[in-house]
């Protein structure tokens, strides 16, 4: 699917869970360290990897980019409301003056290390793409032609909200339904809902 890094489908939510499922199916111990697990999986036949019973929830994916600290950096900038800003564990805001100078040096070092990390990322290839029909298999031909009932729409949206967001689920669902309801039509016919 096309989209940006802010799209819900741009990152896998729990990659370790799916890696453990594939590892067990391929007779590799999920308790191995990542390099050893990778070596074990590379030694297994492709059929064993492809036949792993991995089932992702609706509107989520089992495989794709994940924050691994190598390709996608975990980020060192943390915000602590009690202590101000922290960068790499170094408090910036509410420290004594001597300590603030040391923290400033640590921040400069962290920025330089970040530039070094960005320079390392230049050795990775980047593949971009868009698609003409987003979520092509999400709806049948009849759904597209004749529309869907309001109950089915609500189930689909509830599933999407539940599997995409963590907080304020009912408010998000109500906002989506409100935004995509044609309030000028008194009867919500399936064709109007599609």
PDB file of C-alpha atoms in Angstrom:
ATOM      1  CA  UNK A   1       0.000   0.000   0.000  1.00  0.00           C
ATOM      2  CA  UNK A   2       1.150   3.499  -0.586  1.00  0.00           C
ATOM      3  CA  UNK A   3       1.429   6.039   2.169  1.00  0.00           C
ATOM      4  CA  UNK A   4       3.888   7.741   4.440  1.00  0.00           C
ATOM      5  CA  UNK A   5       5.696   6.797   7.619  1.00  0.00           C
ATOM      6  CA  UNK A   6       2.676   8.095   9.515  1.00  0.00           C
ATOM      7  CA  UNK A   7       0.363   5.540   7.925  1.00  0.00           C
ATOM      8  CA  UNK A   8      -0.909   2.878  10.338  1.00  0.00           C
ATOM      9  CA  UNK A   9       0.439   0.139   8.077  1.00  0.00           C
ATOM     10  CA  UNK A  10       3.931   1.611   7.806  1.00  0.00           C
ATOM     11  CA  UNK A  11       5.332  -0.277  10.816  1.00  0.00           C
ATOM     12  CA  UNK A  12       4.721  -3.730  12.242  1.00  0.00           C
ATOM     13  CA  UNK A  13       3.326  -3.365  15.751  1.00  0.00           C
ATOM     14  CA  UNK A  14       4.841  -6.473  17.397  1.00  0.00           C
ATOM     15  CA  UNK A  15       7.578  -7.902  15.162  1.00  0.00           C
ATOM     16  CA  UNK A  16       9.058 -10.118  17.899  1.00  0.00           C
ATOM     17  CA  UNK A  17       5.763 -12.002  18.220  1.00  0.00           C
ATOM     18  CA  UNK A  18       5.725 -12.868  14.515  1.00  0.00           C
ATOM     19  CA  UNK A  19       9.452 -13.685  14.492  1.00  0.00           C
ATOM     20  CA  UNK A  20       8.869 -16.157  17.347  1.00  0.00           C
ATOM     21  CA  UNK A  21       6.015 -17.832  15.428  1.00  0.00           C
ATOM     22  CA  UNK A  22       8.172 -18.248  12.312  1.00  0.00           C
ATOM     23  CA  UNK A  23      11.140 -19.418  14.403  1.00  0.00           C
ATOM     24  CA  UNK A  24       9.107 -22.117  16.176  1.00  0.00           C
ATOM     25  CA  UNK A  25       7.584 -23.280  12.901  1.00  0.00           C
ATOM     26  CA  UNK A  26      11.052 -23.525  11.337  1.00  0.00           C
ATOM     27  CA  UNK A  27      12.438 -25.407  14.386  1.00  0.00           C
ATOM     28  CA  UNK A  28      14.613 -22.509  15.511  1.00  0.00           C
ATOM     29  CA  UNK A  29      14.518 -21.501  19.151  1.00  0.00           C
ATOM     30  CA  UNK A  30      12.861 -18.085  19.576  1.00  0.00           C
ATOM     31  CA  UNK A  31      15.121 -17.616  22.620  1.00  0.00           C
ATOM     32  CA  UNK A  32      18.228 -17.289  20.435  1.00  0.00           C
ATOM     33  CA  UNK A  33      19.935 -13.934  20.138  1.00  0.00           C
ATOM     34  CA  UNK A  34      18.945 -12.068  16.960  1.00  0.00           C
ATOM     35  CA  UNK A  35      22.165 -12.906  15.036  1.00  0.00           C
ATOM     36  CA  UNK A  36      21.886 -16.612  15.917  1.00  0.00           C
ATOM     37  CA  UNK A  37      18.168 -16.677  15.136  1.00  0.00           C
ATOM     38  CA  UNK A  38      18.857 -15.021  11.786  1.00  0.00           C
ATOM     39  CA  UNK A  39      21.545 -17.607  11.020  1.00  0.00           C
ATOM     40  CA  UNK A  40      19.168 -20.444  11.961  1.00  0.00           C
ATOM     41  CA  UNK A  41      16.351 -19.063   9.798  1.00  0.00           C
ATOM     42  CA  UNK A  42      18.707 -18.598   6.835  1.00  0.00           C
ATOM     43  CA  UNK A  43      19.609 -22.289   7.031  1.00  0.00           C
ATOM     44  CA  UNK A  44      15.971 -23.390   6.783  1.00  0.00           C
ATOM     45  CA  UNK A  45      14.256 -24.083   3.448  1.00  0.00           C
ATOM     46  CA  UNK A  46      12.096 -21.324   2.012  1.00  0.00           C
ATOM     47  CA  UNK A  47       8.994 -23.534   2.158  1.00  0.00           C
ATOM     48  CA  UNK A  48       9.349 -23.853   5.945  1.00  0.00           C
ATOM     49  CA  UNK A  49       9.447 -20.082   6.324  1.00  0.00           C
ATOM     50  CA  UNK A  50       6.566 -19.407   3.935  1.00  0.00           C
ATOM     51  CA  UNK A  51       4.329 -22.046   5.512  1.00  0.00           C
ATOM     52  CA  UNK A  52       4.515 -20.517   9.007  1.00  0.00           C
ATOM     53  CA  UNK A  53       0.981 -20.004  10.386  1.00  0.00           C
ATOM     54  CA  UNK A  54       1.231 -16.253  10.850  1.00  0.00           C
ATOM     55  CA  UNK A  55      -2.087 -14.440  11.154  1.00  0.00           C
ATOM     56  CA  UNK A  56      -2.098 -10.667  11.585  1.00  0.00           C
ATOM     57  CA  UNK A  57      -5.210  -8.829  12.792  1.00  0.00           C
ATOM     58  CA  UNK A  58      -7.365  -6.991  10.265  1.00  0.00           C
ATOM     59  CA  UNK A  59      -5.763  -3.750   9.060  1.00  0.00           C
ATOM     60  CA  UNK A  60      -2.376  -4.807  10.448  1.00  0.00           C
ATOM     61  CA  UNK A  61       0.596  -6.622   8.980  1.00  0.00           C
ATOM     62  CA  UNK A  62       2.878  -9.321  10.328  1.00  0.00           C
ATOM     63  CA  UNK A  63       5.852  -8.430   8.141  1.00  0.00           C
ATOM     64  CA  UNK A  64       7.260  -5.077   7.187  1.00  0.00           C
ATOM     65  CA  UNK A  65       9.426  -2.339   8.628  1.00  0.00           C
ATOM     66  CA  UNK A  66       9.964  -2.315  12.376  1.00  0.00           C
ATOM     67  CA  UNK A  67      11.981  -0.158  14.746  1.00  0.00           C
ATOM     68  CA  UNK A  68      15.071  -2.313  15.067  1.00  0.00           C
ATOM     69  CA  UNK A  69      17.720   0.257  15.971  1.00  0.00           C
ATOM     70  CA  UNK A  70      19.616  -0.407  12.737  1.00  0.00           C
ATOM     71  CA  UNK A  71      17.573   0.711   9.748  1.00  0.00           C
ATOM     72  CA  UNK A  72      14.937   2.545  11.770  1.00  0.00           C
ATOM     73  CA  UNK A  73      16.568   4.242  14.748  1.00  0.00           C
ATOM     74  CA  UNK A  74      14.881   4.042  18.129  1.00  0.00           C
ATOM     75  CA  UNK A  75      15.756   7.692  18.775  1.00  0.00           C
ATOM     76  CA  UNK A  76      17.640   8.993  21.780  1.00  0.00           C
ATOM     77  CA  UNK A  77      15.520  12.041  22.522  1.00  0.00           C
ATOM     78  CA  UNK A  78      13.290  11.404  25.508  1.00  0.00           C
ATOM     79  CA  UNK A  79      10.984  13.871  27.200  1.00  0.00           C
ATOM     80  CA  UNK A  80      10.638  13.637  30.956  1.00  0.00           C
ATOM     81  CA  UNK A  81       8.119  16.181  32.293  1.00  0.00           C
ATOM     82  CA  UNK A  82       9.780  16.280  35.720  1.00  0.00           C
ATOM     83  CA  UNK A  83      13.354  16.708  34.568  1.00  0.00           C
ATOM     84  CA  UNK A  84      12.960  18.566  31.306  1.00  0.00           C
ATOM     85  CA  UNK A  85      14.475  17.107  28.173  1.00  0.00           C
ATOM     86  CA  UNK A  86      16.795  14.159  28.152  1.00  0.00           C
ATOM     87  CA  UNK A  87      19.082  13.149  25.326  1.00  0.00           C
ATOM     88  CA  UNK A  88      20.786   9.834  25.762  1.00  0.00           C
ATOM     89  CA  UNK A  89      19.985   9.860  29.461  1.00  0.00           C
ATOM     90  CA  UNK A  90      21.437  13.336  30.041  1.00  0.00           C
ATOM     91  CA  UNK A  91      19.041  15.850  31.587  1.00  0.00           C
ATOM     92  CA  UNK A  92      19.168  19.289  29.986  1.00  0.00           C
ATOM     93  CA  UNK A  93      16.712  21.634  31.658  1.00  0.00           C
ATOM     94  CA  UNK A  94      16.733  21.419  35.438  1.00  0.00           C
ATOM     95  CA  UNK A  95      20.381  20.674  36.198  1.00  0.00           C
ATOM     96  CA  UNK A  96      22.925  22.865  38.040  1.00  0.00           C
ATOM     97  CA  UNK A  97      24.892  25.248  35.808  1.00  0.00           C
ATOM     98  CA  UNK A  98      28.079  23.147  35.817  1.00  0.00           C
ATOM     99  CA  UNK A  99      26.056  20.105  34.998  1.00  0.00           C
ATOM    100  CA  UNK A 100      24.207  21.983  32.215  1.00  0.00           C
ATOM    101  CA  UNK A 101      27.527  22.714  30.505  1.00  0.00           C
ATOM    102  CA  UNK A 102      28.420  19.029  30.648  1.00  0.00           C
ATOM    103  CA  UNK A 103      24.954  18.170  29.363  1.00  0.00           C
ATOM    104  CA  UNK A 104      25.399  20.615  26.473  1.00  0.00           C
ATOM    105  CA  UNK A 105      28.618  18.840  25.518  1.00  0.00           C
ATOM    106  CA  UNK A 106      26.815  15.505  25.725  1.00  0.00           C
ATOM    107  CA  UNK A 107      24.037  16.848  23.508  1.00  0.00           C
ATOM    108  CA  UNK A 108      26.550  18.062  20.920  1.00  0.00           C
ATOM    109  CA  UNK A 109      28.187  14.631  20.986  1.00  0.00           C
ATOM    110  CA  UNK A 110      24.773  12.992  20.594  1.00  0.00           C
ATOM    111  CA  UNK A 111      23.975  15.226  17.600  1.00  0.00           C
ATOM    112  CA  UNK A 112      27.299  14.333  15.999  1.00  0.00           C
ATOM    113  CA  UNK A 113      26.624  10.647  16.642  1.00  0.00           C
ATOM    114  CA  UNK A 114      23.187  11.090  15.075  1.00  0.00           C
ATOM    115  CA  UNK A 115      24.803  12.618  11.979  1.00  0.00           C
ATOM    116  CA  UNK A 116      27.101   9.614  11.902  1.00  0.00           C
ATOM    117  CA  UNK A 117      24.064   7.322  12.089  1.00  0.00           C
ATOM    118  CA  UNK A 118      22.411   9.216   9.222  1.00  0.00           C
ATOM    119  CA  UNK A 119      25.594   8.822   7.207  1.00  0.00           C
ATOM    120  CA  UNK A 120      25.432   5.072   7.855  1.00  0.00           C
ATOM    121  CA  UNK A 121      21.866   4.965   6.550  1.00  0.00           C
ATOM    122  CA  UNK A 122      23.040   6.160   3.140  1.00  0.00           C
ATOM    123  CA  UNK A 123      24.372   2.677   2.429  1.00  0.00           C
ATOM    124  CA  UNK A 124      20.830   1.235   2.476  1.00  0.00           C
ATOM    125  CA  UNK A 125      18.716   1.060  -0.650  1.00  0.00           C
ATOM    126  CA  UNK A 126      15.309   2.681  -0.524  1.00  0.00           C
ATOM    127  CA  UNK A 127      12.347   1.321  -2.422  1.00  0.00           C
ATOM    128  CA  UNK A 128       9.315   3.541  -2.934  1.00  0.00           C
ATOM    129  CA  UNK A 129       5.993   2.753  -4.467  1.00  0.00           C
ATOM    130  CA  UNK A 130       2.359   3.663  -4.729  1.00  0.00           C
ATOM    131  CA  UNK A 131      -0.658   1.649  -5.683  1.00  0.00           C
ATOM    132  CA  UNK A 132      -3.580   2.495  -7.912  1.00  0.00           C
ATOM    133  CA  UNK A 133      -6.146   0.653  -5.785  1.00  0.00           C
ATOM    134  CA  UNK A 134      -5.619   0.927  -2.027  1.00  0.00           C
ATOM    135  CA  UNK A 135      -6.697  -2.180  -0.086  1.00  0.00           C
ATOM    136  CA  UNK A 136      -7.885  -3.785  -3.311  1.00  0.00           C
ATOM    137  CA  UNK A 137      -9.027  -7.049  -1.704  1.00  0.00           C
ATOM    138  CA  UNK A 138     -10.732  -5.459   1.321  1.00  0.00           C
ATOM    139  CA  UNK A 139     -14.105  -5.303  -0.439  1.00  0.00           C
ATOM    140  CA  UNK A 140     -15.797  -7.607  -2.909  1.00  0.00           C
ATOM    141  CA  UNK A 141     -17.052  -6.482  -6.301  1.00  0.00           C
ATOM    142  CA  UNK A 142     -20.612  -6.451  -4.943  1.00  0.00           C
ATOM    143  CA  UNK A 143     -19.529  -4.231  -2.040  1.00  0.00           C
ATOM    144  CA  UNK A 144     -18.026  -1.742  -4.453  1.00  0.00           C
ATOM    145  CA  UNK A 145     -20.983  -1.805  -6.836  1.00  0.00           C
ATOM    146  CA  UNK A 146     -23.910  -2.003  -4.411  1.00  0.00           C
ATOM    147  CA  UNK A 147     -22.427  -0.578  -1.217  1.00  0.00           C
ATOM    148  CA  UNK A 148     -22.415  -2.005   2.299  1.00  0.00           C
ATOM    149  CA  UNK A 149     -24.937  -1.978   5.123  1.00  0.00           C
ATOM    150  CA  UNK A 150     -24.424   0.416   8.037  1.00  0.00           C
ATOM    151  CA  UNK A 151     -23.914  -2.496  10.457  1.00  0.00           C
ATOM    152  CA  UNK A 152     -21.146  -3.971   8.324  1.00  0.00           C
ATOM    153  CA  UNK A 153     -19.527  -0.555   7.945  1.00  0.00           C
ATOM    154  CA  UNK A 154     -19.562  -0.164  11.735  1.00  0.00           C
ATOM    155  CA  UNK A 155     -17.960  -3.593  12.221  1.00  0.00           C
ATOM    156  CA  UNK A 156     -15.229  -2.794   9.700  1.00  0.00           C
ATOM    157  CA  UNK A 157     -14.516   0.586  11.276  1.00  0.00           C
ATOM    158  CA  UNK A 158     -14.543  -0.849  14.815  1.00  0.00           C
ATOM    159  CA  UNK A 159     -12.031  -3.468  13.750  1.00  0.00           C
ATOM    160  CA  UNK A 160      -9.829  -0.831  12.107  1.00  0.00           C
ATOM    161  CA  UNK A 161      -9.903   1.481  15.130  1.00  0.00           C
ATOM    162  CA  UNK A 162      -9.290  -1.357  17.615  1.00  0.00           C
ATOM    163  CA  UNK A 163      -6.301  -2.708  15.654  1.00  0.00           C
ATOM    164  CA  UNK A 164      -4.793   0.682  14.820  1.00  0.00           C
ATOM    165  CA  UNK A 165      -5.180   2.873  17.895  1.00  0.00           C
ATOM    166  CA  UNK A 166      -4.608   2.376  21.615  1.00  0.00           C
ATOM    167  CA  UNK A 167      -6.499   5.191  23.302  1.00  0.00           C
ATOM    168  CA  UNK A 168      -9.838   7.007  22.912  1.00  0.00           C
ATOM    169  CA  UNK A 169     -11.221   4.283  20.669  1.00  0.00           C
ATOM    170  CA  UNK A 170     -14.887   5.226  20.991  1.00  0.00           C
ATOM    171  CA  UNK A 171     -14.144   8.902  20.286  1.00  0.00           C
ATOM    172  CA  UNK A 172     -12.067   8.022  17.219  1.00  0.00           C
ATOM    173  CA  UNK A 173     -14.777   5.679  15.930  1.00  0.00           C
ATOM    174  CA  UNK A 174     -17.485   8.307  16.458  1.00  0.00           C
ATOM    175  CA  UNK A 175     -15.365  10.906  14.649  1.00  0.00           C
ATOM    176  CA  UNK A 176     -14.771   8.625  11.658  1.00  0.00           C
ATOM    177  CA  UNK A 177     -18.447   7.701  11.368  1.00  0.00           C
ATOM    178  CA  UNK A 178     -19.471  11.344  11.713  1.00  0.00           C
ATOM    179  CA  UNK A 179     -16.963  12.512   9.104  1.00  0.00           C
ATOM    180  CA  UNK A 180     -17.879   9.882   6.522  1.00  0.00           C
ATOM    181  CA  UNK A 181     -21.659   9.932   6.929  1.00  0.00           C
ATOM    182  CA  UNK A 182     -23.660  11.816   4.325  1.00  0.00           C
ATOM    183  CA  UNK A 183     -25.910  13.807   6.659  1.00  0.00           C
ATOM    184  CA  UNK A 184     -27.815  15.378   3.756  1.00  0.00           C
ATOM    185  CA  UNK A 185     -29.417  12.015   2.973  1.00  0.00           C
ATOM    186  CA  UNK A 186     -31.969  11.001   5.622  1.00  0.00           C
ATOM    187  CA  UNK A 187     -31.788   7.287   4.758  1.00  0.00           C
ATOM    188  CA  UNK A 188     -28.391   5.608   4.920  1.00  0.00           C
ATOM    189  CA  UNK A 189     -28.721   3.350   1.882  1.00  0.00           C
ATOM    190  CA  UNK A 190     -25.827   0.921   1.235  1.00  0.00           C
ATOM    191  CA  UNK A 191     -24.955   2.728  -2.004  1.00  0.00           C
ATOM    192  CA  UNK A 192     -24.521   5.955  -0.040  1.00  0.00           C
ATOM    193  CA  UNK A 193     -22.268   4.212   2.484  1.00  0.00           C
ATOM    194  CA  UNK A 194     -19.789   2.741   0.023  1.00  0.00           C
TER     195      UNK A 194
END
